[in-house]
XYZ file of C-alpha atoms in Angstrom:
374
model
C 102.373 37.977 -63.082
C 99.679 37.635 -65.612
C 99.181 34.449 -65.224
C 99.407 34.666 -61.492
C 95.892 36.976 -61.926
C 94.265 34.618 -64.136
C 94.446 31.796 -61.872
C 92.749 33.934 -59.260
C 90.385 35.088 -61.622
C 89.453 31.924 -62.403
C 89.111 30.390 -58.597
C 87.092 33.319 -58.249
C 84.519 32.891 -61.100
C 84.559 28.944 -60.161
C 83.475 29.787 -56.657
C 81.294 32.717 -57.691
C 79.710 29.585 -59.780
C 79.420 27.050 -57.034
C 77.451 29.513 -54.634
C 75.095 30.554 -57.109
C 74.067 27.014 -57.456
C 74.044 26.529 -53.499
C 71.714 29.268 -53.502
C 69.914 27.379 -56.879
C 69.752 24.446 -54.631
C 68.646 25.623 -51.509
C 66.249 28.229 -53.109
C 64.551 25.201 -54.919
C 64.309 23.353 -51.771
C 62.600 25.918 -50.057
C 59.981 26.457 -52.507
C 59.616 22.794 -52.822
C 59.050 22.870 -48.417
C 56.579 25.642 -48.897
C 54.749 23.961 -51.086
C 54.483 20.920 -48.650
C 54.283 23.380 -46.026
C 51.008 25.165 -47.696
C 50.017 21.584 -48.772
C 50.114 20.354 -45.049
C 48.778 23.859 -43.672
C 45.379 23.296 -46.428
C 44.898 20.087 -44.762
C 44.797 20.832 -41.275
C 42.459 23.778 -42.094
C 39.995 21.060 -44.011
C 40.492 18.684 -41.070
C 40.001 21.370 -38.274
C 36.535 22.432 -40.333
C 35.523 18.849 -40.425
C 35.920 17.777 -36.848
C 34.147 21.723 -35.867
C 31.538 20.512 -38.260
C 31.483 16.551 -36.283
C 31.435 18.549 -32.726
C 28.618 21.219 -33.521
C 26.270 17.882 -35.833
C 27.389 15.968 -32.376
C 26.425 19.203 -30.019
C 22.982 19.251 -31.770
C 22.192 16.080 -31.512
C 22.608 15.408 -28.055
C 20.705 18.750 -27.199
C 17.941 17.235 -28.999
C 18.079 14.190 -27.119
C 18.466 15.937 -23.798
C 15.589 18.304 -25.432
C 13.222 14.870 -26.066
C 14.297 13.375 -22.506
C 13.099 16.577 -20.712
C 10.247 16.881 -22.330
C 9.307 12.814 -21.523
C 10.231 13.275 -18.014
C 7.878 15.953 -17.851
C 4.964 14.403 -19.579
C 5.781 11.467 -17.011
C 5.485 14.024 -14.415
C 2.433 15.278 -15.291
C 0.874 12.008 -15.516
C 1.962 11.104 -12.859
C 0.678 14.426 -10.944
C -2.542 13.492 -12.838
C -3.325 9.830 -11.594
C -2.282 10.944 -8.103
C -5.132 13.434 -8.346
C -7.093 11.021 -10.237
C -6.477 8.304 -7.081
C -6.837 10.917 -3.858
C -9.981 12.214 -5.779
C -11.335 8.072 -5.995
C -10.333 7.762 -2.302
C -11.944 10.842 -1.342
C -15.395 9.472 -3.018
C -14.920 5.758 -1.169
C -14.460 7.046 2.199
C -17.497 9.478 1.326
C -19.794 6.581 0.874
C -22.169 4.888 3.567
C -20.127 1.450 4.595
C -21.359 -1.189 3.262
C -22.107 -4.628 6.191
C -18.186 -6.563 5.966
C -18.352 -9.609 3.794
C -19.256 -13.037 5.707
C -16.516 -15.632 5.399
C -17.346 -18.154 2.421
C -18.164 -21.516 4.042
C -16.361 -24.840 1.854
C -17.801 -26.761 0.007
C -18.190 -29.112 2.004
C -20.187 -27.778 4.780
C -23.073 -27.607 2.043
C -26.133 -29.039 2.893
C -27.520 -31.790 0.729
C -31.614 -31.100 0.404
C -34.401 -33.279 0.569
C -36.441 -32.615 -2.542
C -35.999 -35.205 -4.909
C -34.830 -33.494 -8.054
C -32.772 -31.005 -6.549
C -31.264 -34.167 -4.490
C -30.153 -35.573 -7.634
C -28.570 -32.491 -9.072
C -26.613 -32.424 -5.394
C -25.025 -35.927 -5.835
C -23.804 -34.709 -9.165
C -22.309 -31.631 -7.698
C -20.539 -33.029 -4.584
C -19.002 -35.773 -7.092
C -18.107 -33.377 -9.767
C -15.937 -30.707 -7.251
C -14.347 -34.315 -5.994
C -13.711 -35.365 -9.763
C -12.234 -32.412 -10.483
C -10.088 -32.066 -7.539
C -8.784 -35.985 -8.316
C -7.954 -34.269 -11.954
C -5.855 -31.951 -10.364
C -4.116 -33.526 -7.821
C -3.596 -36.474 -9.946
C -0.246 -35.692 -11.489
C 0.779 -34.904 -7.863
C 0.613 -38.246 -6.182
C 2.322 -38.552 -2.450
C 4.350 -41.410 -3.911
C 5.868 -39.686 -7.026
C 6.790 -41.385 -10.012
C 6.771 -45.045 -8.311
C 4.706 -48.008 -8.741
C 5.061 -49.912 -5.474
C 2.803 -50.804 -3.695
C 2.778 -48.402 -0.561
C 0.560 -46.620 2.109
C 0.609 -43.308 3.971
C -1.118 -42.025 7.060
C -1.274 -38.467 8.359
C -3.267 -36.697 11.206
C -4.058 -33.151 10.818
C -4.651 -30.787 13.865
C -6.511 -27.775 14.559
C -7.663 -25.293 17.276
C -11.155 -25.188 18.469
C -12.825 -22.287 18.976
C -11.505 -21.952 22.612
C -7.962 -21.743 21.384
C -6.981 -25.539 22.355
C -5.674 -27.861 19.929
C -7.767 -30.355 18.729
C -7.545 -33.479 15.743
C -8.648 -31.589 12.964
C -8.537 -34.677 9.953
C -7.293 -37.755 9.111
C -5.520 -38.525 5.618
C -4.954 -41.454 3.931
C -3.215 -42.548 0.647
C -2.717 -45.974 -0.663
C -1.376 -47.107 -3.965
C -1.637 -50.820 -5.710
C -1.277 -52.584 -8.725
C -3.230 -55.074 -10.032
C -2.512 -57.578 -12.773
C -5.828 -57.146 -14.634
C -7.750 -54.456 -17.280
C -7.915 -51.108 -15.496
C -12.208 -51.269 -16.192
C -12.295 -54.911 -15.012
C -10.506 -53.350 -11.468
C -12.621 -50.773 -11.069
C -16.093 -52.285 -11.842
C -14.714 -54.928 -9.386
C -13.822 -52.132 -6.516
C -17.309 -50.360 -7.295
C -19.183 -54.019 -6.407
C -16.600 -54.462 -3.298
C -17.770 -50.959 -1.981
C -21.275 -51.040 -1.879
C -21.734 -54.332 -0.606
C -20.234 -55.829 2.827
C -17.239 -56.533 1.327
C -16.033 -53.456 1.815
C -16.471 -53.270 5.793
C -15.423 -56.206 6.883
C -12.664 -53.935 8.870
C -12.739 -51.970 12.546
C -14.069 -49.200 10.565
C -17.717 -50.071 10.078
C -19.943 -52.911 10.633
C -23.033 -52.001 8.225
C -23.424 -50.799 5.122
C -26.476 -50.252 2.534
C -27.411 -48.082 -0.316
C -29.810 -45.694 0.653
C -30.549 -44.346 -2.886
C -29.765 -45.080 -6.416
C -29.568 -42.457 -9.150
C -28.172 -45.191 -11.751
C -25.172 -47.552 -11.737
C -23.378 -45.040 -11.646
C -24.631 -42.809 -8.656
C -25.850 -43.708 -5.437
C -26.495 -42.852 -2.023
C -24.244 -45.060 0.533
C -24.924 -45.142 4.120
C -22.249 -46.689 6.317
C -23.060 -46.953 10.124
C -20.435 -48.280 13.571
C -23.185 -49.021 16.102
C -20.368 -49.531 18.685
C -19.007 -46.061 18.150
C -22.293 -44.306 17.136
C -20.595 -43.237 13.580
C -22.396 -42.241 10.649
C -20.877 -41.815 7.182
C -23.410 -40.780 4.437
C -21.785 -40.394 1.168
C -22.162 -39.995 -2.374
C -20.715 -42.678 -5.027
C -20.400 -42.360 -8.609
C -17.466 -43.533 -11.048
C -16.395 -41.379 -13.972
C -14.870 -43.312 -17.119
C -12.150 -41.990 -19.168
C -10.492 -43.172 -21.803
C -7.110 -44.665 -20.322
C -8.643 -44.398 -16.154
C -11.823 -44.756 -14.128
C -12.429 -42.464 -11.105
C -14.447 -43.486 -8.522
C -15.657 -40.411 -6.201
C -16.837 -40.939 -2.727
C -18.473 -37.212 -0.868
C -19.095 -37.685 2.389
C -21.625 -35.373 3.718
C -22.512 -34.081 7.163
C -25.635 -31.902 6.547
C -28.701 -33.545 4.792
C -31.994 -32.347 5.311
C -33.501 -35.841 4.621
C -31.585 -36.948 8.183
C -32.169 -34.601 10.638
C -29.470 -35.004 13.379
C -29.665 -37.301 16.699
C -28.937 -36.443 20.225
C -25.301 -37.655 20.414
C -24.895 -38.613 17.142
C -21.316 -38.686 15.500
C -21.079 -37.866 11.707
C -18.013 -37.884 9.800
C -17.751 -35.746 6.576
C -14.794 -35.417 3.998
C -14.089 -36.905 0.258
C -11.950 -39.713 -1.191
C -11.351 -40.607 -4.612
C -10.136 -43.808 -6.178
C -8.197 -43.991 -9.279
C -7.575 -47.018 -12.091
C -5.190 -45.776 -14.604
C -4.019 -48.370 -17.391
C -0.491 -48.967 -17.743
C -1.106 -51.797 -20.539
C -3.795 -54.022 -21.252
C -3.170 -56.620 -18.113
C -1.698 -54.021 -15.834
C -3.498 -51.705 -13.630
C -2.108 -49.306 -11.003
C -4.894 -47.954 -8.208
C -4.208 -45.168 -6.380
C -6.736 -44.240 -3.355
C -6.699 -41.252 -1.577
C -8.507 -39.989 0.995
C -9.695 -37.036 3.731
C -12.168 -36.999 6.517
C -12.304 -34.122 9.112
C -12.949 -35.724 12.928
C -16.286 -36.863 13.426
C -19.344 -33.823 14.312
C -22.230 -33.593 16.113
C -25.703 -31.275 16.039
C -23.788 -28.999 18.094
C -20.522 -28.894 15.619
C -16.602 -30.490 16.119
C -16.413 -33.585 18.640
C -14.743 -32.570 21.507
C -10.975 -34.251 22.349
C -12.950 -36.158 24.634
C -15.214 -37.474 22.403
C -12.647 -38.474 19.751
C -10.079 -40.300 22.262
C -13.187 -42.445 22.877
C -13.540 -43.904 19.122
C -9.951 -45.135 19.654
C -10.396 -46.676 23.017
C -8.606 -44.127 25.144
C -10.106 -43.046 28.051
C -9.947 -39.121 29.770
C -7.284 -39.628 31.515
C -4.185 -37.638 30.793
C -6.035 -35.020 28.247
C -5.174 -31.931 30.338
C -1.803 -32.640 28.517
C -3.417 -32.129 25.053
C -0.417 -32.270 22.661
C 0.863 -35.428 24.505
C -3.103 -36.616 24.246
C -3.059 -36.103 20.555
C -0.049 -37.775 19.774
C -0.687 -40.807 21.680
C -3.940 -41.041 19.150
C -2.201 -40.306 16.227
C -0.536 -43.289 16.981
C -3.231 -44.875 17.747
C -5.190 -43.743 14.926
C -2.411 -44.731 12.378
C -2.313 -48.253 13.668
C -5.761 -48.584 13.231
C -6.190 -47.317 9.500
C -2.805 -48.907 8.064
C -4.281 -52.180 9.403
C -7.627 -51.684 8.761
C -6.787 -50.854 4.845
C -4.047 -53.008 4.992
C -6.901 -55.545 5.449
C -9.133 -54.082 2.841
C -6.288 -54.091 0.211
C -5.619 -57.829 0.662
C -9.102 -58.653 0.629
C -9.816 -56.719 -2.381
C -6.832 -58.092 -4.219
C -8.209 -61.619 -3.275
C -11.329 -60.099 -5.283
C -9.528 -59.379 -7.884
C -7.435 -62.986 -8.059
C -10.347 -64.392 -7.605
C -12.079 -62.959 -11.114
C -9.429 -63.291 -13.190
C -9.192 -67.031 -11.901
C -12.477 -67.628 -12.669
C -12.361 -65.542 -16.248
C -9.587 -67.958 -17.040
C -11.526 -70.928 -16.221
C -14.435 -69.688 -18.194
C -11.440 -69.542 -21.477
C -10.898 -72.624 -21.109
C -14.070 -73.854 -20.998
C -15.200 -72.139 -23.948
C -11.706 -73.362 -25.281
C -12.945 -76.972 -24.839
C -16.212 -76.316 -26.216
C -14.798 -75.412 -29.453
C -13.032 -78.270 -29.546
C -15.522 -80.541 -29.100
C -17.536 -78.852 -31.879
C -15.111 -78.814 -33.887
C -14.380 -82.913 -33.352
């Protein structure tokens, strides 16, 4: 029996023992989760202070921004209150004021009259070529043909509408490109000499040509006259040298005081500029281009009428106007393609014709030296 009660004892104690280190155990545990728990609990406090801190430093900065764009907006407002003011007030003043007589529409330069005194003369050629010059500088990078260097030709025929509302030829154009196998200043003293002399109008154009005034050798005054159609063409010459290119400016004028205008006479007025650029010391390339409004008279435009006549076409048929004009554009395009066509050939001829002759005078000189030297 005793020893029955020991053994019981025992199991007892040894169980006794075993939950008291459970509870050890699982006491220890929870103390060590607490600790975690407070650990954890610490941190989300620090991290919920932190972001409150981020959303009220984030909260005040965008009300200062919205604070800065309101107050913009409304300094933009007020200006903009203000220069309204500022404008109705300046309108207010200009419709206040006496009218003043409308502005009269600014004539071109090329309805400028050329005057008769002497000095003042002078200064005129210069101006009439230098507004031609300067134009040629301008549209020279802009040539009809583009970047080529064939030889080529171009005709156009501008309208217009009179002052009764009918159409009418309003200008003819003209562009013409060549290259010549010689210095670019040999070509273009060449071309100035086949201008002014009757060279130059050995075509259907003109059948008479002098130089009615000389400023230098530079700048003169060339008259060309058609007795069959009555046509005058006064115009102002000079050539301009650069370094690499000559221009040659012709300025047709229709107004000069020094000839007062005939019953039934026909002027013609425009400008045209010729160009010798140097593409290497033997090569040339020539570009001419010109623009001449229909011929005038005392009492302004030539009539249809009056223009169909220069190319040979009677009356008939110019109650149909457009058909009228086209049949001289053709006309008209036939004649100046041929008639330059002409000019170009003879010109080149010219130009053969020197260098020929420079070569012969080489070779003479060539044989001199020889002979001296023998």
């Amino acid at each position: 029996m005793p020893r029955a009660r020991a053994t019981v004892e025992q199991k007892r104690l040894s169980q006794s023992n075993r939950d008291r280190r459970y509870r050890a155990k699982k006491k220890q545990e929870f103390q060590e989760l607490d600790a975690v728990l407070r650990q954890l609990q610490e941190q989300h406090d620090n991290l919920k202070l932190v972001t409150l801190v981020d959303d009220i430093a984030t909260a005040e900065i965008e009300a200062n921004q919205l604070y800065k764009a309101l107050a913009e907006n409304q300094k933009l407002r007020s200006d903009a209150i203000r220069m309204h003011a500022i404008c109705q007030a300046l309108n207010d003043w200009v419709l206040s004021q006496v009218p003043s007589r409308e502005l009269t529409p600014k004539a071109s330069w090329m309805h400028s009259t050329l005057v008769a005194n002497p000095i003042a003369r002078v200064y005129g050629y210069k101006w009439f070529s230098d507004k031609i010059y300067h134009a040629a500088q301008r549209y020279f990078p802009q040539e009809p043909f583009g970047n080529t260097v064939d030889d080529a030709m171009r005709h156009v025929l501008h309208t217009d509408v009179d002052e009764d509302g009918l159409s009418n030829v309003g200008a003819m154009e003209l562009h013409l490109q060549t290259t010549f196998f010689t210095n670019f200043k040999t070509a273009a003293d060449l071309f100035w000499s086949f201008v002014i002399t009757n060279n130059f109008i050995t075509s259907s154009f003109t059948s008479s040509s002098w130089i009615e005034d000389s400023v230098d050798a530079r700048l003169v005054y060339h008259c060309v006259l058609n007795p069959h159609t009555g046509t005058y063409n006064r115009r102002i010459l000079r050539m301009y040298e650069e370094p690499n290119r000559v221009i040659i400016t012709f300025a047709s004028i229709a107004d000069d005081e020094r000839f007062p205008w005939r019953e039934n006479e026909l002027r013609t007025y425009g400008f045209a500029w010729a160009t010798f650029e140097r593409v290497s010391d033997k090569i040339t390339i020539s570009r001419f281009t010109t623009l001449h409004t229909a011929p005038v008279t005392a009492r302004g435009p030539a009539s249809l009428e009056q223009i169909g006549r220069l190319y040979g076409r009677s009356a008939h048929g110019i109650e149909h106007r457009e058909a009228y004009i086209e049949q001289l554009r053709s006309i008209a395009e036939r004649v100046y393609l041929n008639g330059f066509m002409h000019l170009q050939k003879s010109f080149t001829a010219v130009v053969e014709q020197a260098m020929q002759a420079s070569c012969e005078d080489d070779d003479a000189a060539l044989d001199l030296d020889i002979a001296n030297l023998a």
